[in-house]
Short mmCIF file of C-alpha atoms and ligand atoms in Angstrom, two decimals:
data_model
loop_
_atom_site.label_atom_id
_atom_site.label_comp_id
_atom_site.label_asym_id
_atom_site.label_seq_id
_atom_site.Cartn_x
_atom_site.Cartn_y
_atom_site.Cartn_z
CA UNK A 190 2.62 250.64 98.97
CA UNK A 191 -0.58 249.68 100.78
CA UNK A 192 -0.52 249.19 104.89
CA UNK A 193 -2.80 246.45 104.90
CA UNK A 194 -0.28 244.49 103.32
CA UNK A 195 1.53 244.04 106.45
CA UNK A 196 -1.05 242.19 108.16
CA UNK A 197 -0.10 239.15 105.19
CA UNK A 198 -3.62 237.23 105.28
CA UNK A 199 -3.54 235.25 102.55
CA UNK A 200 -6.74 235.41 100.21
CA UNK A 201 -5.91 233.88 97.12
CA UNK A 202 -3.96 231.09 97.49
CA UNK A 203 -2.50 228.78 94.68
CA UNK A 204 -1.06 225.13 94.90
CA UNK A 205 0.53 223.47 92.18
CA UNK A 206 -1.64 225.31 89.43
CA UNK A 207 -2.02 223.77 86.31
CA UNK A 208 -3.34 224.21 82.81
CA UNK A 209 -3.56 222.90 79.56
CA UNK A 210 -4.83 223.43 76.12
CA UNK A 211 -4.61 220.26 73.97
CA UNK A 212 -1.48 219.66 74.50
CA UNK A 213 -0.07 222.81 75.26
CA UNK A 214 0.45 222.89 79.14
CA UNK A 215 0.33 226.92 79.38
CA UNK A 216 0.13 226.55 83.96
CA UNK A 217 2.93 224.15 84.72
CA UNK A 218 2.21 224.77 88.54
CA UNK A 219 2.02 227.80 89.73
CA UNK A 220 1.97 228.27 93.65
CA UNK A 221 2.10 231.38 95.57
CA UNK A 222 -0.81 232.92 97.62
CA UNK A 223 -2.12 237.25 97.18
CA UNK A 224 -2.36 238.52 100.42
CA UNK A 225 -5.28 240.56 101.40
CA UNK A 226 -4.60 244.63 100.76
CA UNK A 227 -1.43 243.30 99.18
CA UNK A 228 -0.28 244.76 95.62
CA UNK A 229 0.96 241.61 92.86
CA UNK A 230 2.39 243.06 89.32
CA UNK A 231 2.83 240.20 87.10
CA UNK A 232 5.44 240.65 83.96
CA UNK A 233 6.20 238.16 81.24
CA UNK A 234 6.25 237.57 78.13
CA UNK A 235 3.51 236.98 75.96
CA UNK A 236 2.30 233.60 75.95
CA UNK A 237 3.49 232.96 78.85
CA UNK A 238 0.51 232.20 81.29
CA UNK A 239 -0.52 235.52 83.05
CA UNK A 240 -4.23 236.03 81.29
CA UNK A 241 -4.96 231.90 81.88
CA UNK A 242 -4.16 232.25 85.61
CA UNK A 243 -5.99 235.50 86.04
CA UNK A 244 -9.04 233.34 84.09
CA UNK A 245 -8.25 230.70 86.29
CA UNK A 246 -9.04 232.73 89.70
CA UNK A 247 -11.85 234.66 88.47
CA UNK A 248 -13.23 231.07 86.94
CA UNK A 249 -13.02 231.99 83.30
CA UNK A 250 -11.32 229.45 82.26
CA UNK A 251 -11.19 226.26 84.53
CA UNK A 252 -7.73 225.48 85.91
CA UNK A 253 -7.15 221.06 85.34
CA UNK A 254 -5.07 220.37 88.17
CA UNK A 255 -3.34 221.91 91.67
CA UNK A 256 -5.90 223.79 93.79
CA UNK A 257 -6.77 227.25 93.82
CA UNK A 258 -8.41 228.71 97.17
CA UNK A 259 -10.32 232.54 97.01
CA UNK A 260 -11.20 233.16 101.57
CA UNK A 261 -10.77 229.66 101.73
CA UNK A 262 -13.37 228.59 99.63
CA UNK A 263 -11.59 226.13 96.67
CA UNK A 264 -12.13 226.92 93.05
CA UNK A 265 -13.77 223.84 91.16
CA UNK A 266 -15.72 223.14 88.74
CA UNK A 267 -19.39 223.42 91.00
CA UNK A 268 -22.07 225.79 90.23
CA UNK A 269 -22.49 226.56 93.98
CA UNK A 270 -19.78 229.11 94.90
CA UNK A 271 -19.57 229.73 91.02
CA UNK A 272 -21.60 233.23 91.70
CA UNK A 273 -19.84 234.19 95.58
CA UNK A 274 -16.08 233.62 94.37
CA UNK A 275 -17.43 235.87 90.62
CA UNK A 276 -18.62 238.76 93.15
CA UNK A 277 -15.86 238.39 95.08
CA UNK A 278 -12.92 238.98 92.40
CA UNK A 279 -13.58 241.91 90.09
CA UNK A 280 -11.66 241.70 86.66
CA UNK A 281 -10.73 244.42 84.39
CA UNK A 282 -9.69 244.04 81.01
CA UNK A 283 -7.76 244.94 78.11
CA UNK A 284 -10.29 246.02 75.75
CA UNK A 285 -12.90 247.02 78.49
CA UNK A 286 -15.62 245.17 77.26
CA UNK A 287 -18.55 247.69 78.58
CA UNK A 288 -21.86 246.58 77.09
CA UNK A 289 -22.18 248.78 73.84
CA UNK A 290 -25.98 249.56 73.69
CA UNK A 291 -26.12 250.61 77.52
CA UNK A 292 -25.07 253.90 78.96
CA UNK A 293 -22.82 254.07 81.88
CA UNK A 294 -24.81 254.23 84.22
CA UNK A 295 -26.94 251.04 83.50
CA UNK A 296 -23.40 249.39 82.93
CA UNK A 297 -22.29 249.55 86.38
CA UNK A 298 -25.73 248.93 87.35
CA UNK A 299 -26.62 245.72 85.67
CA UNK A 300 -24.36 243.23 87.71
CA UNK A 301 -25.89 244.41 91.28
CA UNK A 302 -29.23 244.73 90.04
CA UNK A 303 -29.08 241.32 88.61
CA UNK A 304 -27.29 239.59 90.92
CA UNK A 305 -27.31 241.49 94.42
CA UNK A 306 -31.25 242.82 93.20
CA UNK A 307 -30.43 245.87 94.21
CA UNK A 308 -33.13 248.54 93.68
CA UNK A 309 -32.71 250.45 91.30
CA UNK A 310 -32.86 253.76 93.28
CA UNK A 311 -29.63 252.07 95.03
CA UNK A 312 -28.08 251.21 92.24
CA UNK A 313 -27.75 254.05 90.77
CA UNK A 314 -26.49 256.10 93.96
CA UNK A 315 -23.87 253.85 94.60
CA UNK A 316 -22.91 253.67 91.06
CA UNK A 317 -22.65 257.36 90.79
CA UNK A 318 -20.30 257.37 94.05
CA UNK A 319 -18.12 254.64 92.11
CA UNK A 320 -18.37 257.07 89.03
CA UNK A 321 -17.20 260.47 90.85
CA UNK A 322 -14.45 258.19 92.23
CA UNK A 323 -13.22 257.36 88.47
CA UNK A 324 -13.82 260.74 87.85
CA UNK A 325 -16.78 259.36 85.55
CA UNK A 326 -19.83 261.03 87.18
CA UNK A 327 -20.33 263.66 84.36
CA UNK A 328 -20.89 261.12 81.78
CA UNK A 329 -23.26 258.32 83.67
CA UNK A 330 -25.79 259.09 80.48
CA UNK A 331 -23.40 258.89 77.89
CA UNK A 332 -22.94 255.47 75.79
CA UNK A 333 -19.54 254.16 75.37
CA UNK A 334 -18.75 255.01 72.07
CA UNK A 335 -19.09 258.56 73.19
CA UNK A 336 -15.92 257.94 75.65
CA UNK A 337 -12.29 257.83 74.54
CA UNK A 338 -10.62 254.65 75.68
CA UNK A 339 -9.15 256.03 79.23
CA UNK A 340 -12.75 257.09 80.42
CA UNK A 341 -14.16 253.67 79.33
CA UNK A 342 -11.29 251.62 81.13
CA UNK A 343 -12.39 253.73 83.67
CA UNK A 344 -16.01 252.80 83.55
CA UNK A 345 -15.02 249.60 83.54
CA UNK A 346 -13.22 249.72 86.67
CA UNK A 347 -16.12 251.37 88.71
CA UNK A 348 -18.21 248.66 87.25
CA UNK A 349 -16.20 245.97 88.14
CA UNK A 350 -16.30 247.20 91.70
CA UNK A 351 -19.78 247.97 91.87
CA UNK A 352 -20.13 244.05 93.07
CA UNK A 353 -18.31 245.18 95.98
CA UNK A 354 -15.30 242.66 95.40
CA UNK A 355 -12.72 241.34 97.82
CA UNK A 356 -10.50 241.50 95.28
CA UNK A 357 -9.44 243.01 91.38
CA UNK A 358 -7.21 241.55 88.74
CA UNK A 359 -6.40 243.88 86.00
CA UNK A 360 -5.57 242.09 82.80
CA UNK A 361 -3.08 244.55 80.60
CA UNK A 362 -5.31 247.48 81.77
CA UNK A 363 -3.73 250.30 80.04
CA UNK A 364 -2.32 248.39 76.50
CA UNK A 365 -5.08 249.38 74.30
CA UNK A 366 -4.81 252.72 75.18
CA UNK A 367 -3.62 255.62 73.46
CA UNK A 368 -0.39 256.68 75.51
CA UNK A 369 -2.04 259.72 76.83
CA UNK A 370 -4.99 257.90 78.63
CA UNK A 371 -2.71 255.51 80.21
CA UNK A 372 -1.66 257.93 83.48
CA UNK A 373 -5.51 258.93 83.88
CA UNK A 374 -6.10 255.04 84.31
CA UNK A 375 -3.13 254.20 86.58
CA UNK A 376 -4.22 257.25 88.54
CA UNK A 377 -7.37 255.28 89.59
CA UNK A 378 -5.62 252.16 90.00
CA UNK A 379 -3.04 253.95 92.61
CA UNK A 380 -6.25 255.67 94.34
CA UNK A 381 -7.22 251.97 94.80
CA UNK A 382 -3.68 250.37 96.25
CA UNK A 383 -4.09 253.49 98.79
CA UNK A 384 -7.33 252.53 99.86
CA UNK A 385 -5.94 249.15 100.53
CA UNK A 386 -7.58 247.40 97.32
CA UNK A 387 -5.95 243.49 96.80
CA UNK A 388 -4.75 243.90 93.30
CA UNK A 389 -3.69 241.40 90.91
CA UNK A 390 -2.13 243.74 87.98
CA UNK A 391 -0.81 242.16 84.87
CA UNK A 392 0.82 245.04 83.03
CA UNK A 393 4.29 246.22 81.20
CA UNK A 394 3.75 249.31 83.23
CA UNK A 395 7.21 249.45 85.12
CA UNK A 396 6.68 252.89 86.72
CA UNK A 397 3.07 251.57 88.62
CA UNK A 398 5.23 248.45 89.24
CA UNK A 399 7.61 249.96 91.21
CA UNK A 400 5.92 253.09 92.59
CA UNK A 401 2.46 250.46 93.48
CA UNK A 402 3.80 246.95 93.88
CA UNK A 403 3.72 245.64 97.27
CA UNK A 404 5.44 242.37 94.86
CA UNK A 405 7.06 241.90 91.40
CA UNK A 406 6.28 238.54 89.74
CA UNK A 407 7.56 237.62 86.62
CA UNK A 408 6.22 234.92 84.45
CA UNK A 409 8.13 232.63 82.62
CA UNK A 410 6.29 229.71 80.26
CA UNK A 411 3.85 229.19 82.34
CA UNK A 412 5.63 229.04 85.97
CA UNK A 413 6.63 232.40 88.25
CA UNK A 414 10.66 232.20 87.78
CA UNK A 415 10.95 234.61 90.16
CA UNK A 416 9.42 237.23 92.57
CA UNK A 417 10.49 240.09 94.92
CA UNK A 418 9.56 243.70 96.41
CA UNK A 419 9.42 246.51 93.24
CA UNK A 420 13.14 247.56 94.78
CA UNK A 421 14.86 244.48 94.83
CA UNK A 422 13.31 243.19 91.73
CA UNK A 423 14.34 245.70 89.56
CA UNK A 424 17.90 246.18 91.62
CA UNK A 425 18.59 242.75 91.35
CA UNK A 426 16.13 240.95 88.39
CA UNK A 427 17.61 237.38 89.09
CA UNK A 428 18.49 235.93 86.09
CA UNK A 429 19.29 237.33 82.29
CA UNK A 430 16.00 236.95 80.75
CA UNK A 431 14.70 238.77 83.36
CA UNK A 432 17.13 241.81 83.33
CA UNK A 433 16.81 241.53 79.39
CA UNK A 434 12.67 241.71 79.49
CA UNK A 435 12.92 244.58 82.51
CA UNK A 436 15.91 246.55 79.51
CA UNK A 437 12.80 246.18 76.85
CA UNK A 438 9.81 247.56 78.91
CA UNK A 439 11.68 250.49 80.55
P1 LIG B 749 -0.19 235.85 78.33
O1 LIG B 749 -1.38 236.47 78.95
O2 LIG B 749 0.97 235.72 79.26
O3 LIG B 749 0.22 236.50 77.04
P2 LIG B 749 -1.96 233.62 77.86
O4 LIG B 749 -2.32 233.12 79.21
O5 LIG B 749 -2.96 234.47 77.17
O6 LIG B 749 -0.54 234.35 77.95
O7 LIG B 749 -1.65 232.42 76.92
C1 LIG B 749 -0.70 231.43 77.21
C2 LIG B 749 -0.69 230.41 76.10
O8 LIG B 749 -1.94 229.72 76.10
C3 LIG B 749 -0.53 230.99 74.70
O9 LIG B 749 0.31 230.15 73.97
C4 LIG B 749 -1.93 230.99 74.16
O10 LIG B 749 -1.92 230.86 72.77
C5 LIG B 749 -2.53 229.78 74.82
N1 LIG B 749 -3.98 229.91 75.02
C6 LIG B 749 -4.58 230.83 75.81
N2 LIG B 749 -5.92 230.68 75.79
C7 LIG B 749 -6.18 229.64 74.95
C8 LIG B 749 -7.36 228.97 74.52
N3 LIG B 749 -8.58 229.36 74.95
N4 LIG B 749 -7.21 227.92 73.67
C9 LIG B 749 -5.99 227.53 73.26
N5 LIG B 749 -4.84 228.10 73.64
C10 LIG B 749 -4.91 229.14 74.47
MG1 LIG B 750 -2.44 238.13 78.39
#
């Protein structure tokens, strides 16, 4: 569990969150706030919201009603903070979407040479920092078909925080892995939590959820039914569907 969670600034706040596709309301308002150097696991079944309101914060998919908040700064629809609040939350995905043709290196390059124009020279160093801290460094010239799936998820995380975010949400992280990359990924994930990362973790990973999770959240069509510290969630799930979800994962 990370310290800086006891200090409880609020970051990320959501009010009355909403979303809907057609006529499919997936975010039937969803309101909690992620606390700075605070540890969220989200569980749920699928379909039932988690990727839309981790698209929702990082402003990949535009929420239609409540009000969503990243340092204070609300989430809409304007171009203007549209490139601070995308630097600001890092986002890791399922399928790790690296950029095929590019090597590693020039992967968790592009973003802050782009965006922050960072020289080059820069660049690199710090990405080779971020690389030895995935355990990566060996392979900075190596494309990404060259990498099993754990090293690229890997990649993916040191490019994600080579923008220097305030903040990562990991969408199903480990799921398109082979079962015995998953640890090598969790392992960086836990070096983050220690380092007092704020982590937004969507996974059916019950052992990171209870060893990592500052908070459990489960989702439920499109609403958190309920939420809790790792310990009491799993000692005490709060209703049936929970308990039966918790029985299926473990
Ligand atoms: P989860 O991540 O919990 O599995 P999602 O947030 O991906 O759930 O999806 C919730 C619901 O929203 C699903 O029914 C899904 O089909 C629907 N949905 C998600 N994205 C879109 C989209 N771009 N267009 C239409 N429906 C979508
Ligand atoms: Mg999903």
């Amino acid at each position: 569990m990370s310290h800086a969670a006891n200090t409880r600034t609020p970051y990320i706040v959501c009010e009355r969150v909403t979303k809907s596709f057609g006529a499919h309301q997936v975010l039937k308002g969803v309101s909690t706030q992620f606390c700075q150097g605070e540890v969220t696991v989200i569980i749920g079944a699928s379909g039932s919201g988690k990727s839309t309101l981790l698209r929702a914060l990082n402003r990949l998919e535009p929420h239609d009603g409540g009000r969503i908040t990243i340092a204070g700064v609300e989430v809409t629809d304007h171009e203007a903070t549209l490139q601070q609040q995308r630097c600001e939350v890092g986002m890791v995905f399922q399928q790790f979407n690296l950029f095929g043709h590019m090597t590693v290196l020039d992967n968790v390059t592009l973003a802050p040479r782009r965006i922050r124009k960072t020289p080059r020279a820069t660049a690199n160093a710090q990405a080779l920092q971020l690389l030895e801290r995935v355990g990566m460094a060996a392979h900075a010239h190596k494309y990404p078909w060259q990498l099993s799936g754990g090293q690229q998820q890997r990649v993916a995380i040191a490019r994600a925080l080579a923008m220097q975010p305030q903040v990562m949400l990991f969408d199903e992280p480990t799921s398109a892995l082979d079962p015995e990359m998953v640890q090598e990924v969790l392992e960086v994930m836990r070096g983050l939590a220690r380092e007092g990362m704020t982590m937004i973790v969507v996974t059916h990973e019950m052992g990171f959820a209870r060893e990592v999770a500052d908070r459990v959240m489960f989702f439920d069509q499109g609403q958190i039914a309920h939420e809790a510290p790792p310990a009491e969630f799993f000692a005490r799930p709060g209703n049936e569907r929970i308990a039966a979800f918790i029985g299926r994962m473990a």
